[in-house]
Amino acid sequence: MADTDTKWVYSFGADDSDGSAEMRNLLGGKGANLAEMSNLGLPVPPGFTITTEVCTYYYDHGETYPGELDAQVEAALRAIETSVGAGFGDSSNPLLVSVRSGARASMPGMMDTVLNLGLNDETVEGLAEKSGDARFAFDSYRRFIQMYSDVVLGVDHYLFEEVLEQHKTDNGLILDTDLADDDWKAVVAAYKKIVEDELGKPFPQDPREQLWGAIGAVFGSWMNQRAMTYRRLHGIPAEWGTAVNVQAMVFGNMGDDCATGVAFTRDPSTGENIFYGEYLVNAQGEDVVAGIRTPQHLTIAGKERNGSDLPSMEEVMPEVFKQLADVRQTLEAHYKDMQDIEFTVQQNKLYMLQTRSGKRTAGAAIRIAVEMVSEGLISEADAVTRVGQLDQLLHPRLDPDAPRNVLSRGLPASPGAASGKIVLSADLAEDMAQRGEKVILVRIETSPEDIHGMHAAQGILTTRGGMTSHAAVVARGMGRPCVAGAGDISVDYSNGEVRVGGRTLKAGDQLTIDGATGEVIEGEVPTIDPEMSGDFATLMSWADSIRRLKVRTNAETPVDAATAREFGAEGIGLCRTEHMFFDPERIVAVRRMILAEDVAGRREALAELLPYQRQDFVELFRIMGGLPVTIRLLDPPLHEFLPKSDEEIAEVAKLAGRDPKAMTDRAVQLHEANPMLGHRGCRLGITYPEIYEMQARAIFEAALTVSGGNDVSVFPEIMIPLAATKRELDILKERIDAVAEAVFEERDARLEYHVGTMIELPRAALRAGDLAKTAEFFSFGTNDLTQTTFGISRDDASGFLSEYERYGIVETDPFVSIDIDGVGELVSIAAERGRTTREDIKLGICGEHGGDPASVKFCESVDLDYVSCSPYRVPIARLAAAQAVVEQGKT
Amino acid sequence: MADTDTKWVYSFGADDSDGSAEMRNLLGGKGANLAEMSNLGLPVPPGFTITTEVCTYYYDHGETYPGELDAQVEAALRAIETSVGAGFGDSSNPLLVSVRSGARASMPGMMDTVLNLGLNDETVEGLAEKSGDARFAFDSYRRFIQMYSDVVLGVDHYLFEEVLEQHKTDNGLILDTDLADDDWKAVVAAYKKIVEDELGKPFPQDPREQLWGAIGAVFGSWMNQRAMTYRRLHGIPAEWGTAVNVQAMVFGNMGDDCATGVAFTRDPSTGENIFYGEYLVNAQGEDVVAGIRTPQHLTIAGKERNGSDLPSMEEVMPEVFKQLADVRQTLEAHYKDMQDIEFTVQQNKLYMLQTRSGKRTAGAAIRIAVEMVSEGLISEADAVTRVGQLDQLLHPRLDPDAPRNVLSRGLPASPGAASGKIVLSADLAEDMAQRGEKVILVRIETSPEDIHGMHAAQGILTTRGGMTSHAAVVARGMGRPCVAGAGDISVDYSNGEVRVGGRTLKAGDQLTIDGATGEVIEGEVPTIDPEMSGDFATLMSWADSIRRLKVRTNAETPVDAATAREFGAEGIGLCRTEHMFFDPERIVAVRRMILAEDVAGRREALAELLPYQRQDFVELFRIMGGLPVTIRLLDPPLHEFLPKSDEEIAEVAKLAGRDPKAMTDRAVQLHEANPMLGHRGCRLGITYPEIYEMQARAIFEAALTVSGGNDVSVFPEIMIPLAATKRELDILKERIDAVAEAVFEERDARLEYHVGTMIELPRAALRAGDLAKTAEFFSFGTNDLTQTTFGISRDDASGFLSEYERYGIVETDPFVSIDIDGVGELVSIAAERGRTTREDIKLGICGEHGGDPASVKFCESVDLDYVSCSPYRVPIARLAAAQAVVEQGKT
């Protein structure tokens, strides 16, 4: 891979740089940006970067270096010496360097930094003399010994800390600043003894040995356990390697004309265009982070805003501050993004040590992006790609300044915060909500029969179940905050009590949950409502003008449908009709239908359900007037609708006028070993024709009711679930068409409708060319498609999926972000084959992946027509769809 | 599709034929063979065939005929008139014809035959005069009216039968032969009145109107419901169409020099090379079939063999018989296959009406094929393709001559017949078998814990469950006869009784089951053992020399492995290690392992299992010495091993020294909503490393024990189940390799082994290129692959799969014969991608499809290396593999 002419070492700083920001893959992020800043003429202490290719070579060749490396390092070192005017190992005028790792992507878990390298028993004296500050020199030496011994030599750092504490105690000293030069000399001697005791040989005195030791430690740390785990979890290939940066030391701790600091070019919390940062006079970088001294604000404005008494840098070092403010402008103009920078001032001279794109809150990201567009720095398309997770912006959140008494913590299962009275049953939740009370539904776990109560509640708390439990999935779908699996809390239904950590709360007590953090909090905590206007609205309008994918919503209730339209949904992509069956008013008829012994009995019960279903559809069609509405016919196995407990069975049997025994028998008969793969979906439609016929009738009657004379266009799309063969679609479409004809004749009116299918089985994806002969649209049901393609039941995955993530077998939960390599290939095959048969077939995705940005981007890459997601994720999908267009170069 | 020169009508018989046997697609089977017989110079009554293209035209053009058809039919009719010397509609010398349908493949459900067409009130008089037999003429006329009215005009035939019965009663007549000419004239008059009453117009007198009516009826019947259903179920495209055959009538019922008969050129039951058939003097074809008169044997030998008193045709009509015997030779020499023929003798002249390949038993098929090779008629490759289902030959069957008292009938779940004492528990079955008693295990249903009892029993009877129930699947795997789901029978465990139809049998009473028919029979019925030598062995040796696919077996026990080797298995393709866990001696340790609270506890229990597993493998390796043995590591979810009933739980808890409550809790914890998609397969291996480590150790220790100094080669192939990702294989292979190294060092000996995976998830098939980087072989687990690809749980499919077959949604149960379009594509993708990565990767299939001939042929078409099936299906797979080579033109 490398010939003898390979350049392994790139210099930066001083007058010329070998590298630039574009060379990130070769130089790592830190090295590339140091070179780039040098090129911009910014004051960067000179140094060099050993490339990532050396790392790769190192591991490909039994942990040895390329032959030419030594000479190239020497030459680069010489260049630093020349630039700085000091000699590496020169006892009267020593050059000190820092050694830092720097991979392509930021990577915790690797060796980070060794400072002050080059110090030894001789050069420390030179440094003392040259700086005129023996205390500074020996303090630097002891810092170096400790850091080097820890990260390069593997000597536990607590050994050094003990010695330092002992020295302070013995001498009645409290703060590090209380130690004088002699103290530090004594500490240095003690430190060197520790190293010799631990390793059986003295601390290395040769600066070149120190340097190669540190370089080796950086490369070695690329393959340590933490780094490998991190790479596996973040999909970073080991082949990328890390670079090593060696840079002349500058000192912020040489006196009061010295300082060190960190800054953001804009406020990372709010995004406001102010210079935001902190500094410390007479300190090294680590002191700012360590928090031993209170950092001071950079600007006067910052100082005042935070009510600080300490003087700002703008006041203390006005000249240097002005330089730094110029650097801020230069970097933003150059990088066209908010930067996170590190700097050091040595004897009134500014040095830049790092710049990188700054982390920011979602709100700040939006404001920065929008303002940078108006400043002419970036385009609208750029702005759209600058914003990540919107989730936290779309839900109420707890006022960060309000006090809170956290009782326990569960899984952050559905974002948003809510307060309300504790209520332990779904029915009561509904009753209280109807009386205008705010409630939090607290259950051990939830089931489909609790849906009306979940809908009525402000939030849901369960003590059992994971991120994909019923409560979590349904709550996310509804946009209700949910904390799931709070195992510390016990629910006592019979006494109407909730116990947690020795405390007992009664039903009716106030409780607050934060679904973004999993916190369960006593009493009521004020919340802040999401802000959908302003910059957010501006950004979303840009996203809408860029994106190609339509965004629909998954909704069954008028409330959800209306919410989704406000969030910008362009139709309903999935209306799960079975959710309409669990309503207490209807479930009895549903159960009578299931228990009927013949077709006549089923038809009678279905006739009772018809008006309800029709009314459901009337409301949805009205709300979605002018937009398409995809209605999925009954999907789950019938036994899901049957009661479970003996009491419930008795009650239902009485209401239905049936023998409880008959109901139990039927439940046993309907029981399935693997209901996910059982008698459900269109298999029910085939074997019980009257169910789908009732549903089709309700749809057509509702559609004509709404469209009749109302000037409201209705576009019903009837979706057949779980098809595996064309023949299933043929049989069911024929029946649906017959119902349509009958209704059209009865009402003497017609309308256009489509019949399509879900692609949620691997066979359906493979046979898509055949299915498209009958189906007028496909909707990818990627939840079930993931279950069947992976052979993993979502309900049972918790037993091993977290371990699978730990082992790096799956990078992300495939139920959260679509498995592009497996499930994705099936989607892509089906899209291609479907279009080959029917050029204009409409293709969409429903299920939770429709609201996941990575999955939305995949959908764009295979040119689907729309995604459909839960109402609260509609803006997320709109943004991701726009980002996909930009990132895939389709603008 | 057709221009004006299209030939729509093909003549046959007389001196020249337009068609031949090769034109089956155009002329249908019957028409092509009539033309072929004419070409051979055999006496075929002249006629013509209207092609299948007319049928296609008819349905493509709104049920109209091509313009030229009428003229071509007229010309062909004229040719018949010339040949026969009679005129169609000529009142003094009338030509009568038959009209028959004839599709490419034999198709029940379509219009079959109209005889004597051309008769009317005038021509019947001409026929009477010409034949000198008025009774014959009017009998023919009334037969024609009844047949034509029924199949062409749609008048119910029972109306005619009533009139005939009434006439007989009124006139004191009993048999049809008692009726004189005047009787038939009266019946004819009454018949014509029925038609006029029913249809409001008289019976058609114009012979051409009659002819076109019959032709239209044949084409019309192509699209009737029964024919469409049949086509759907047998995959026959509607586009094939049917032909219509119009042929001059010949009469076997014009006197004692007339006869009609059917014959096979060899004995269809035994395959013996004798002329086998029956005839009736003075009769029409339908009389032979109707069974009103006792048919007589063709040959003297046949007569004597059957102890018949009636004279044979060889005696009665020696001249004509000799002609017929010559025809037999001609046809066999020409068709090179046993033929099923129909003939009529009119006034001592022989006419051939049909020839086709004759149906035969499996035994006959083998004998005919082998003998035809030695007769030089066919090649060995031909012989191999002539034999279908061997199933019935590989198991004992009931002596057909023994009396039997059938008590009930269940599903024929696993072939073979067996007698034994009724026993109601698996443990008792084992005890009694060890004492040398033959038992039939009778259970409501079976579970994995019954396997030892099923193995010990001669046969299994269940009263619940279908063809894919546990009992059925396991019994087929073991080669035990099984009757499943005999719902009439009730089992009373507590009283040790079995009740059926008012009778009560006690445990210990003798019972016989026939797994090929589903019969449950009282007492002991003698059985006939399968014959594996002679012609069978000859045919199988030819198959072995032709086939490319290796055939292995699925086996866990020494008995099964030895049986399979006798049946010709070339190794073990699937050893399901979990079957070894259910043994009563071991299950306690297995349960302790599952219940253990930590790794140490699990290791302790596993250490107890190690010697058992090792001994299992030692025996298998010995039996399969020199052949590869594929061992699948633990696959099913752990809860399958836990006891179900409270008593069992208590017992196990006591044995394991644990609290029953803990066991119940663990069972609840392990419970899964969809265990098929749950924590099983390599997911167990990943999360409980010690289980696979124990199994790997047992395998390596056993392999070294057997190969050490014994001159027995051992080729262990370790198979990882349910992989979805390469990473799973990487982790597990590393652990297996580590165990191998440890064992090799301990024993100071090494051996070669392979580690591979099952492909049983769609994702594994799609990612096969990646998996093959680690896996050294793939075995397609098409049972699970079918479940996931179709999204159908085999355990739950009974709820709808039979209806799916009825609706023609699936042609055959995809768990029986591989779904080539869906599952097959995944197999083919995986094979291709696997080979691209690893050119010499070994590819096989295990699971029930490995023993299904259609699936084996699919495996040949995608060039797998081997199939693996249950021991008793090994010969079936060997034969199918050879047929695949021949049929796919690979010889």
XYZ file of N, CA, C and O in Angstrom, chain B residues 193-300:
432
model
N -90.738 -35.655 -25.166
C -91.713 -34.789 -24.497
C -91.073 -34.073 -23.293
O -91.321 -32.883 -23.053
N -90.244 -34.831 -22.579
C -89.554 -34.199 -21.433
C -88.768 -32.980 -21.913
O -88.844 -31.892 -21.328
N -88.007 -33.171 -23.003
C -87.162 -32.079 -23.496
C -88.033 -30.886 -23.881
O -87.765 -29.737 -23.502
N -89.105 -31.158 -24.595
C -89.966 -30.067 -25.043
C -90.611 -29.358 -23.849
O -90.668 -28.124 -23.800
N -91.036 -30.133 -22.842
C -91.623 -29.528 -21.634
C -90.603 -28.656 -20.902
O -90.907 -27.576 -20.418
N -89.388 -29.181 -20.824
C -88.376 -28.470 -20.034
C -87.869 -27.217 -20.744
O -87.618 -26.202 -20.113
N -87.663 -27.339 -22.061
C -86.996 -26.246 -22.771
C -87.959 -25.384 -23.570
O -87.567 -24.343 -24.108
N -89.215 -25.847 -23.722
C -90.170 -25.065 -24.513
C -89.933 -25.176 -26.009
O -90.513 -24.430 -26.794
N -89.085 -26.081 -26.414
C -88.913 -26.350 -27.853
C -88.476 -27.795 -28.009
O -87.911 -28.390 -27.080
N -88.725 -28.332 -29.207
C -88.493 -29.771 -29.372
C -87.011 -30.126 -29.391
O -86.165 -29.274 -29.602
N -86.756 -31.425 -29.195
C -85.384 -31.930 -29.282
C -84.888 -31.699 -30.690
O -85.579 -31.988 -31.648
N -83.641 -31.168 -30.867
C -83.172 -30.815 -32.212
C -83.094 -32.032 -33.134
O -82.485 -33.041 -32.778
N -83.681 -31.899 -34.301
C -83.716 -33.005 -35.263
C -82.624 -32.843 -36.315
O -82.235 -33.824 -36.945
N -82.089 -31.639 -36.475
C -81.075 -31.411 -37.499
C -79.715 -31.893 -36.999
O -79.169 -31.353 -36.025
N -79.115 -32.908 -37.651
C -77.834 -33.437 -37.160
C -76.755 -32.356 -37.065
O -75.926 -32.387 -36.146
N -76.733 -31.373 -37.980
C -75.706 -30.324 -37.892
C -75.938 -29.430 -36.677
O -75.000 -29.015 -36.006
N -77.200 -29.145 -36.395
C -77.502 -28.380 -35.179
C -77.024 -29.163 -33.950
O -76.448 -28.614 -33.015
N -77.287 -30.501 -34.000
C -76.821 -31.356 -32.893
C -75.292 -31.259 -32.743
O -74.759 -31.117 -31.640
N -74.614 -31.340 -33.905
C -73.157 -31.356 -33.878
C -72.593 -30.045 -33.299
O -71.758 -30.056 -32.386
N -73.086 -28.920 -33.786
C -72.568 -27.637 -33.286
C -72.963 -27.397 -31.827
O -72.226 -26.772 -31.070
N -74.121 -27.942 -31.469
C -74.512 -27.859 -30.050
C -73.494 -28.577 -29.166
O -73.056 -28.073 -28.118
N -73.092 -29.771 -29.626
C -72.152 -30.569 -28.822
C -70.782 -29.907 -28.791
O -70.116 -29.866 -27.738
N -70.346 -29.385 -29.956
C -69.048 -28.699 -29.992
C -69.056 -27.500 -29.034
O -68.131 -27.301 -28.222
N -70.134 -26.718 -29.103
C -70.255 -25.559 -28.198
C -70.253 -25.985 -26.738
O -69.680 -25.302 -25.870
N -70.874 -27.126 -26.459
C -70.921 -27.588 -25.067
C -69.526 -27.953 -24.557
O -69.184 -27.699 -23.405
N -68.703 -28.552 -25.447
C -67.346 -28.893 -25.024
C -66.576 -27.620 -24.699
O -65.982 -27.493 -23.615
N -66.604 -26.661 -25.619
C -65.865 -25.416 -25.361
C -66.425 -24.699 -24.116
O -65.657 -24.161 -23.303
N -67.749 -24.709 -24.002
C -68.365 -24.046 -22.838
C -67.906 -24.681 -21.534
O -67.685 -23.991 -20.529
N -67.744 -26.001 -21.548
C -67.403 -26.686 -20.292
C -65.973 -26.366 -19.847
O -65.609 -26.595 -18.696
N -65.144 -25.849 -20.771
C -63.770 -25.453 -20.409
C -63.770 -24.385 -19.318
O -62.843 -24.286 -18.526
N -64.825 -23.587 -19.297
C -64.866 -22.499 -18.319
C -65.902 -22.738 -17.224
O -66.286 -21.790 -16.541
N -66.371 -23.973 -17.072
C -67.301 -24.156 -15.949
C -66.545 -24.214 -14.623
O -65.308 -24.319 -14.594
N -67.293 -24.106 -13.546
C -66.671 -23.927 -12.249
C -65.747 -25.086 -11.885
O -64.634 -24.892 -11.410
N -66.222 -26.312 -12.119
C -65.415 -27.470 -11.726
C -64.101 -27.512 -12.500
O -63.052 -27.804 -11.949
N -64.196 -27.202 -13.804
C -62.977 -27.245 -14.626
C -62.004 -26.151 -14.195
O -60.794 -26.376 -14.111
N -62.541 -24.974 -13.898
C -61.654 -23.878 -13.465
C -60.980 -24.235 -12.147
O -59.780 -24.003 -11.960
N -61.749 -24.779 -11.215
C -61.179 -25.172 -9.925
C -60.071 -26.203 -10.132
O -58.978 -26.097 -9.576
N -60.376 -27.206 -10.980
C -59.384 -28.244 -11.228
C -58.101 -27.651 -11.800
O -56.999 -27.983 -11.380
N -58.272 -26.751 -12.770
C -57.090 -26.138 -13.391
C -56.268 -25.367 -12.365
O -55.048 -25.430 -12.335
N -57.003 -24.592 -11.510
C -56.307 -23.793 -10.516
C -55.491 -24.703 -9.600
O -54.331 -24.430 -9.288
N -56.127 -25.805 -9.183
C -55.453 -26.694 -8.232
C -54.278 -27.414 -8.878
O -53.356 -27.835 -8.201
N -54.308 -27.584 -10.183
C -53.246 -28.333 -10.841
C -52.358 -27.451 -11.692
O -51.550 -27.948 -12.468
N -52.538 -26.143 -11.533
C -51.630 -25.227 -12.228
C -51.734 -25.303 -13.738
O -50.754 -25.139 -14.452
N -52.927 -25.603 -14.276
C -53.105 -25.670 -15.732
C -53.608 -24.315 -16.206
O -54.653 -23.842 -15.761
N -52.897 -23.648 -17.100
C -53.336 -22.328 -17.555
C -54.616 -22.425 -18.387
O -54.774 -23.359 -19.182
N -55.507 -21.445 -18.246
C -56.740 -21.417 -19.033
C -56.415 -21.291 -20.519
O -57.196 -21.729 -21.376
N -55.246 -20.720 -20.842
C -54.891 -20.488 -22.242
C -54.667 -21.798 -23.012
O -54.649 -21.780 -24.232
N -54.428 -22.882 -22.296
C -54.182 -24.131 -23.010
C -55.372 -24.530 -23.886
O -55.204 -25.037 -24.972
N -56.584 -24.335 -23.354
C -57.792 -24.686 -24.108
C -57.987 -26.196 -24.269
O -57.113 -26.998 -23.924
N -59.161 -26.572 -24.768
C -59.445 -27.989 -25.027
C -59.689 -28.177 -26.518
O -60.089 -27.243 -27.211
N -59.411 -29.388 -26.981
C -59.794 -29.744 -28.350
C -61.143 -30.476 -28.315
O -61.636 -30.836 -27.248
N -61.759 -30.665 -29.509
C -62.998 -31.443 -29.618
C -62.751 -32.546 -30.652
O -62.241 -32.265 -31.743
N -63.066 -33.763 -30.259
C -62.904 -34.886 -31.188
C -64.259 -35.367 -31.680
O -65.141 -35.688 -30.870
N -64.407 -35.413 -32.999
C -65.642 -35.929 -33.617
C -65.237 -37.181 -34.388
O -64.299 -37.134 -35.195
N -65.921 -38.283 -34.105
C -65.448 -39.563 -34.644
C -66.651 -40.423 -35.034
O -67.670 -40.433 -34.327
N -66.479 -41.145 -36.133
C -67.560 -42.053 -36.564
C -67.855 -43.070 -35.467
O -66.933 -43.618 -34.868
N -69.144 -43.297 -35.197
C -69.525 -44.296 -34.192
C -69.243 -45.696 -34.722
O -69.447 -45.991 -35.904
N -68.711 -46.522 -33.834
C -68.747 -47.958 -34.106
C -69.538 -48.567 -32.965
O -69.588 -47.991 -31.873
N -70.144 -49.745 -33.208
C -71.100 -50.275 -32.224
C -70.660 -51.636 -31.738
O -70.467 -52.564 -32.512
N -70.479 -51.709 -30.438
C -70.180 -52.999 -29.829
C -71.465 -53.700 -29.404
O -71.412 -54.768 -28.802
N -72.581 -53.092 -29.686
C -73.845 -53.621 -29.178
C -74.805 -53.941 -30.327
O -76.006 -53.753 -30.219
N -74.241 -54.393 -31.466
C -75.118 -54.742 -32.590
C -75.338 -56.237 -32.696
O -75.860 -56.716 -33.696
N -74.918 -57.004 -31.688
C -75.146 -58.446 -31.725
C -73.987 -59.188 -31.099
O -73.068 -58.582 -30.538
N -73.992 -60.483 -31.147
C -72.990 -61.289 -30.459
C -71.655 -61.337 -31.186
O -70.687 -61.900 -30.662
N -71.580 -60.786 -32.371
C -70.279 -60.632 -33.028
C -69.709 -59.243 -32.732
O -68.794 -58.771 -33.383
N -70.297 -58.609 -31.739
C -69.832 -57.286 -31.313
C -69.360 -57.373 -29.863
O -69.804 -58.240 -29.107
N -68.471 -56.433 -29.512
C -67.982 -56.415 -28.121
C -67.300 -55.065 -27.860
O -67.025 -54.307 -28.784
N -67.061 -54.843 -26.601
C -66.324 -53.632 -26.246
C -65.489 -53.944 -25.017
O -65.867 -54.820 -24.220
N -64.345 -53.233 -24.867
C -63.504 -53.591 -23.730
C -62.425 -52.553 -23.434
O -62.211 -51.617 -24.200
N -61.817 -52.754 -22.287
C -60.678 -51.920 -21.894
C -59.547 -52.864 -21.498
O -59.808 -53.976 -21.016
N -58.300 -52.432 -21.724
C -57.179 -53.322 -21.396
C -55.944 -52.509 -21.031
O -55.831 -51.332 -21.390
N -55.051 -53.146 -20.300
C -53.725 -52.599 -20.036
C -52.709 -53.520 -20.687
O -52.879 -54.739 -20.632
N -51.663 -52.942 -21.248
C -50.705 -53.799 -21.945
C -49.855 -54.613 -20.978
O -49.229 -55.581 -21.375
N -49.815 -54.204 -19.695
C -49.228 -55.041 -18.637
C -50.114 -54.909 -17.401
O -50.931 -53.991 -17.313
N -49.888 -55.793 -16.444
C -50.723 -55.772 -15.236
C -50.442 -54.491 -14.437
O -49.324 -54.319 -13.947
N -51.420 -53.604 -14.297
C -51.156 -52.325 -13.623
C -50.960 -52.471 -12.113
O -50.479 -51.528 -11.470
N -51.315 -53.600 -11.539
C -51.109 -53.786 -10.095
C -49.729 -54.318 -9.793
O -49.075 -53.884 -8.846
N -49.294 -55.298 -10.577
C -48.016 -55.940 -10.281
C -46.935 -55.557 -11.284
O -45.751 -55.722 -11.003
N -47.335 -55.100 -12.457
C -46.358 -54.767 -13.487
C -45.983 -55.960 -14.349
O -45.209 -55.823 -15.297
N -46.534 -57.136 -14.017
C -46.179 -58.340 -14.776
C -46.491 -58.143 -16.261
O -47.491 -57.531 -16.620
N -45.647 -58.714 -17.110
C -45.806 -58.530 -18.556
C -46.845 -59.503 -19.109
O -46.526 -60.475 -19.801
N -48.097 -59.259 -18.737
C -49.211 -60.067 -19.280
C -50.247 -59.098 -19.834
O -50.271 -57.922 -19.462
N -51.069 -59.579 -20.745
C -52.127 -58.754 -21.323
C -53.311 -58.791 -20.358
O -53.841 -59.864 -20.069
N -53.713 -57.635 -19.896
C -54.617 -57.568 -18.763
C -55.835 -56.732 -19.145
O -55.683 -55.567 -19.514
N -57.032 -57.320 -19.131
C -58.185 -56.500 -19.485
C -59.506 -57.255 -19.442
O -59.552 -58.452 -19.148
N -60.547 -56.526 -19.724
C -61.898 -57.077 -19.642
C -62.700 -56.642 -20.855
O -62.416 -55.613 -21.462
N -63.709 -57.419 -21.179
C -64.561 -57.047 -22.308
C -65.972 -57.538 -22.032
O -66.215 -58.330 -21.127
N -66.914 -57.053 -22.824
C -68.294 -57.522 -22.763
C -68.781 -57.721 -24.187
O -68.563 -56.869 -25.053
N -69.431 -58.817 -24.424
C -70.036 -59.069 -25.730
C -71.314 -58.259 -25.835
O -72.026 -58.059 -24.844
N -71.565 -57.742 -27.031
C -72.805 -57.010 -27.300
C -73.067 -55.902 -26.277
O -74.075 -55.901 -25.567
N -72.150 -54.965 -26.232
C -72.290 -53.879 -25.238
C -71.622 -52.615 -25.759
O -70.748 -52.667 -26.628
N -72.042 -51.472 -25.210
C -71.322 -50.236 -25.488
C -70.360 -49.964 -24.335
O -70.522 -50.485 -23.234
N -69.375 -49.122 -24.610
C -68.291 -48.877 -23.650
C -68.783 -48.570 -22.253
O -68.278 -49.109 -21.266
N -69.805 -47.757 -22.193
C -70.285 -47.362 -20.873
C -70.768 -48.543 -20.039
O -70.707 -48.509 -18.816
N -71.206 -49.622 -20.700
C -71.690 -50.787 -19.953
C -70.565 -51.467 -19.182
O -70.777 -52.015 -18.104
N -69.347 -51.431 -19.744
C -68.216 -52.071 -19.052
C -67.939 -51.334 -17.744
O -67.756 -51.934 -16.687
N -67.962 -50.023 -17.874
C -67.673 -49.210 -16.705
C -68.813 -49.284 -15.691
O -68.582 -49.334 -14.478
N -70.060 -49.292 -16.170
C -71.210 -49.204 -15.279
C -71.329 -50.407 -14.358
O -71.897 -50.317 -13.269
N -70.784 -51.542 -14.773
C -70.789 -52.710 -13.902
C -72.141 -53.388 -13.787
O -72.404 -54.098 -12.816
N -73.025 -53.190 -14.769
C -74.327 -53.848 -14.722
C -74.165 -55.336 -15.011
O -74.741 -56.191 -14.360
N -73.311 -55.616 -16.012
C -72.993 -57.022 -16.298
C -71.559 -57.299 -15.842
O -70.743 -56.401 -15.788
N -71.291 -58.531 -15.476
C -69.948 -58.891 -15.031
C -69.025 -58.972 -16.241
O -69.270 -59.784 -17.139
N -67.975 -58.157 -16.286
C -67.091 -58.208 -17.449
C -66.323 -59.520 -17.477
O -66.097 -60.153 -16.443
N -65.906 -59.918 -18.661
C -65.159 -61.160 -18.835
C -63.692 -60.828 -19.094
O -63.363 -59.749 -19.552
N -62.834 -61.804 -18.808
C -61.405 -61.569 -18.997
C -61.020 -61.657 -20.451
O -61.666 -62.344 -21.234
N -59.968 -60.971 -20.815
C -59.492 -61.003 -22.188
C -58.848 -62.337 -22.520
O -59.108 -62.921 -23.561
N -57.985 -62.811 -21.569
C -57.148 -63.965 -21.898
C -57.570 -65.198 -21.103
O -58.190 -65.080 -20.034
N -57.196 -66.340 -21.615
C -57.449 -67.598 -20.899
C -56.692 -67.580 -19.573
O -57.241 -67.923 -18.526
